[in-house]
CSV table of C-alpha atoms in Angstrom, one decimal:
chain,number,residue,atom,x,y,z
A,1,UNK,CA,127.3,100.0,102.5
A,2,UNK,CA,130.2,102.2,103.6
A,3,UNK,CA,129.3,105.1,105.9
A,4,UNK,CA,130.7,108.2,104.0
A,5,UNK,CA,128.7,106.3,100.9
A,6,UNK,CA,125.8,106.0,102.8
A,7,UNK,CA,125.4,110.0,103.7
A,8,UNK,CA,126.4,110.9,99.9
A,9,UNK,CA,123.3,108.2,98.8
A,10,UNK,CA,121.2,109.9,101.1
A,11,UNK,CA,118.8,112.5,99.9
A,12,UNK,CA,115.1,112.9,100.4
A,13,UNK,CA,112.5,110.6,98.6
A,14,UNK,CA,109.3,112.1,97.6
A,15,UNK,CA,108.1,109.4,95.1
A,16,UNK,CA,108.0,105.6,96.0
A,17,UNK,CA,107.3,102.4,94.1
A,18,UNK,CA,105.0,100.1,95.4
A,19,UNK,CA,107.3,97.4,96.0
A,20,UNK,CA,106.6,96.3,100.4
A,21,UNK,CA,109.4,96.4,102.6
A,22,UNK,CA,109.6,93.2,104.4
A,23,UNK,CA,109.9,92.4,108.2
A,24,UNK,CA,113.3,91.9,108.4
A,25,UNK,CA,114.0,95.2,106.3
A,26,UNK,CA,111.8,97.1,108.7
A,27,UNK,CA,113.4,95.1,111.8
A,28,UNK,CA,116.6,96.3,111.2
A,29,UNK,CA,115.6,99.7,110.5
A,30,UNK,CA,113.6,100.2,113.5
A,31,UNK,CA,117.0,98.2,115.4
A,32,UNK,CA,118.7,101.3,114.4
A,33,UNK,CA,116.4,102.9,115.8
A,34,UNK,CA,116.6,101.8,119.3
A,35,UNK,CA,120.4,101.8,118.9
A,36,UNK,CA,120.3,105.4,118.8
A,37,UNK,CA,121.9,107.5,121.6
A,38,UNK,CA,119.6,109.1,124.3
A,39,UNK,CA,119.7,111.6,126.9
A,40,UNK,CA,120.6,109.1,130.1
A,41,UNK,CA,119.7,106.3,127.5
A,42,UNK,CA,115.9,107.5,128.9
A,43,UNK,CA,114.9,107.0,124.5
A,44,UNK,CA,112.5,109.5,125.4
A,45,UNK,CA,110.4,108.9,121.7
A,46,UNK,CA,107.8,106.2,120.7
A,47,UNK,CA,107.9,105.4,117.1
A,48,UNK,CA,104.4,104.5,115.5
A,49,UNK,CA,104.8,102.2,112.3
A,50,UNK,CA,102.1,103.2,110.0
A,51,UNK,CA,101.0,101.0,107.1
A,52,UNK,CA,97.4,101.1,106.9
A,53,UNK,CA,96.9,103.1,103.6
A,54,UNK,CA,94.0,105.0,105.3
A,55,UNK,CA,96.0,106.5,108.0
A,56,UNK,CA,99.3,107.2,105.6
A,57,UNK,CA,96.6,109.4,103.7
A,58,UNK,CA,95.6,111.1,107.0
A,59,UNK,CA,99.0,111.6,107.8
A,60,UNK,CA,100.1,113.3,104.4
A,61,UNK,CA,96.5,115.3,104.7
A,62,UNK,CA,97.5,116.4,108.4
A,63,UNK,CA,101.2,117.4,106.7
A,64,UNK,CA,99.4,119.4,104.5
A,65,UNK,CA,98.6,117.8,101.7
A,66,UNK,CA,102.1,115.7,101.4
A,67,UNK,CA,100.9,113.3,99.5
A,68,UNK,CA,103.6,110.9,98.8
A,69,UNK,CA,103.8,110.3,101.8
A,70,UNK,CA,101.3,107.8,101.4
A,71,UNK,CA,102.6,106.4,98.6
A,72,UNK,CA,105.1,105.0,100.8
A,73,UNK,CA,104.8,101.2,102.2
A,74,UNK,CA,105.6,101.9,105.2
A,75,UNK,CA,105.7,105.4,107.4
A,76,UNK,CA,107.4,105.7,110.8
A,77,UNK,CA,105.8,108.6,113.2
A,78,UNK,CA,108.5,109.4,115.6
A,79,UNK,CA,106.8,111.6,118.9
A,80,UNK,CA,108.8,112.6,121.6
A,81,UNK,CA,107.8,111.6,125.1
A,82,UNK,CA,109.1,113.9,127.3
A,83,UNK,CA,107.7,112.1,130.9
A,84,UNK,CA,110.7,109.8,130.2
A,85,UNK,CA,112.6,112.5,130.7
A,86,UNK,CA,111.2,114.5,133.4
A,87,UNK,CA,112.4,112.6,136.8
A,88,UNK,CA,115.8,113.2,135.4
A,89,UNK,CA,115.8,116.1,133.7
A,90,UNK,CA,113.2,118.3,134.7
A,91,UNK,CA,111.7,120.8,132.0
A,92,UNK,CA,114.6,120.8,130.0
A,93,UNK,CA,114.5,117.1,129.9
A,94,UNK,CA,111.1,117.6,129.1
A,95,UNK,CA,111.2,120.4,126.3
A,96,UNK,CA,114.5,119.3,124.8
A,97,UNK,CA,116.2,116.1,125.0
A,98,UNK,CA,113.1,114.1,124.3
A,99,UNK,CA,112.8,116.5,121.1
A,100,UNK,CA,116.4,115.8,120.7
A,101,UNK,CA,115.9,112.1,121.4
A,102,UNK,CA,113.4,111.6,119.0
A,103,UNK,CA,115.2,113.5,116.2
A,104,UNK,CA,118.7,111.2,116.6
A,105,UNK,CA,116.4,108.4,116.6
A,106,UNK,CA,114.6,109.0,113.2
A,107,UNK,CA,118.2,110.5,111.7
A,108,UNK,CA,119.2,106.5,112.2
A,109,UNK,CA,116.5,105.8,110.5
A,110,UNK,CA,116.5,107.7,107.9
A,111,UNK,CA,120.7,106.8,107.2
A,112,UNK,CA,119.3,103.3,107.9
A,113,UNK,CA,117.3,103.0,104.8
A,114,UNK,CA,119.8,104.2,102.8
A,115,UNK,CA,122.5,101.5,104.0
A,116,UNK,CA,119.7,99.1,103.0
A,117,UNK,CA,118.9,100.5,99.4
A,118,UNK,CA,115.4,101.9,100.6
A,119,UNK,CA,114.8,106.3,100.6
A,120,UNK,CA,113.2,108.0,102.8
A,121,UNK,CA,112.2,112.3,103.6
A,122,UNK,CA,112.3,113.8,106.7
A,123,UNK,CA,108.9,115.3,107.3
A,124,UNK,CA,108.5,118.1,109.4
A,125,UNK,CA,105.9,120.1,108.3
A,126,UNK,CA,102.3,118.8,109.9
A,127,UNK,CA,99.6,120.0,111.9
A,128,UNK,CA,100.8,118.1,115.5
A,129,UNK,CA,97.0,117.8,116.8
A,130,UNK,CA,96.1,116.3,113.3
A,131,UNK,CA,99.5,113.6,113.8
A,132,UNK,CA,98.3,113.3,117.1
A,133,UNK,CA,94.8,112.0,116.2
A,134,UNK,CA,95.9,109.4,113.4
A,135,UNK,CA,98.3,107.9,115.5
A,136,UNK,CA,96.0,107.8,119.1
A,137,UNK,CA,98.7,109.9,120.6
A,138,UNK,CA,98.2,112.1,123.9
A,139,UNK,CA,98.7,115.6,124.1
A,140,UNK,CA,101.4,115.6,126.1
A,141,UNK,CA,103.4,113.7,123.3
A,142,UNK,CA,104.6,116.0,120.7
A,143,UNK,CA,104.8,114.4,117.1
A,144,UNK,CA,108.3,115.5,115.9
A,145,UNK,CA,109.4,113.7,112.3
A,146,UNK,CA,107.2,111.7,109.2
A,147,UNK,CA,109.6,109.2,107.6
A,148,UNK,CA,107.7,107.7,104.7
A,149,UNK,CA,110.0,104.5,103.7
A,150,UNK,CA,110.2,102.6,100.4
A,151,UNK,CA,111.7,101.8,97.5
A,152,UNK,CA,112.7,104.9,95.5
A,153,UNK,CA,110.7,106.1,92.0
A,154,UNK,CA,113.1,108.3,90.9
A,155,UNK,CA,116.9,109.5,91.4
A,156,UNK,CA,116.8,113.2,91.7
A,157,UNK,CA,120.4,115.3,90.8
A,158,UNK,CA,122.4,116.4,94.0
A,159,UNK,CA,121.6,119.5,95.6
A,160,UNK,CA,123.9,122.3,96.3
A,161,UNK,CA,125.0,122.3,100.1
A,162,UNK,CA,126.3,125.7,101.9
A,163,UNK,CA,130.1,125.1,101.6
A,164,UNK,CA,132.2,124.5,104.8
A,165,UNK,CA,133.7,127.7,105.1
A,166,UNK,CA,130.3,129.6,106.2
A,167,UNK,CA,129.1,126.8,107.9
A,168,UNK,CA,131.6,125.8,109.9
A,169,UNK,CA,132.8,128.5,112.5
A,170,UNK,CA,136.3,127.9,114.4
A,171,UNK,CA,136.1,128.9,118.6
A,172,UNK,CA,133.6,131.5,117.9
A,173,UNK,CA,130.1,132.6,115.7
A,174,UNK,CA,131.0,135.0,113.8
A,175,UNK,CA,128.7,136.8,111.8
């Protein structure tokens, strides 16, 4: 798929048919994932793959109570890991870029899916302790994105985006 077609396909997915997703699917999703640029090319993220149907309904309890989420066949938890980071970076490379890292990396996943016919939704709402614990992650990792995967159940209508001219500001913010 074409690139512009891909962001204009892209929208967020909150009810999945049951249909798997294969290997090779997920493999070159989670390729685009590691082809994803980095602070220093550190990739200071891990990504869990979640299939279990178990833990996707501990993860949509611990994003409270998003439950398509586990409708979903597969769910990628994308944490950042700032320790990558830090030798480099210090606390900014800690506090930031990894955040920033792991955001980039699940954007290509997310745009990834679509290019492949699959939908996806950026989740951002959870309880991080609650992530934390479903996926065996350590404190110091900070779950950042939930991207349920799958095959789409329905085609929702386009929504309205802020037009260019008050997003976009030229040299300076103005108010």
């Amino acid at each position: 798929m074409e690139f512009f077609e891909v962001l204009k396909r892209r929208y967020s997915v909150r009810a999945y048919k049951p249909d798997p997703i294969s290997d090779e699917t997920l493999k070159q999703i989670l390729e685009a994932v590691n082809s994803a640029p980095s602070a220093g090319n550190l990739q200071a993220y891990e990504v869990v793959v979640v299939r279990d149907p178990e833990r996707k309904q501990q993860l949509a309890k611990a994003a409270w109570g998003q439950w398509f989420i586990a409708q979903a066949p597969v769910v990628l938890v994308f944490v950042a890991n700032p320790e990558r980071n830090r030798f480099r970076y210090g606390k900014r490379g800690e506090e930031l870029y990894s955040l920033q890292d792991a955001t980039i990396a699940c954007t290509f996943a997310h745009l990834a899916a679509v290019a492949l016919g699959l939908g996806s939704c950026w989740i951002g709402a959870f309880n991080d302790n609650a992530v934390r614990q479903v996926i065996g992650a350590p404190q110091n990792m900070r779950p950042v994105a939930i991207l349920p995967i799958g095959v789409p159940a329905d085609m929702p209508e386009p929504r309205e985006r802020r037009p260019l001219s008050d997003l976009i500001h030229e040299e300076q913010l103005r108010k």
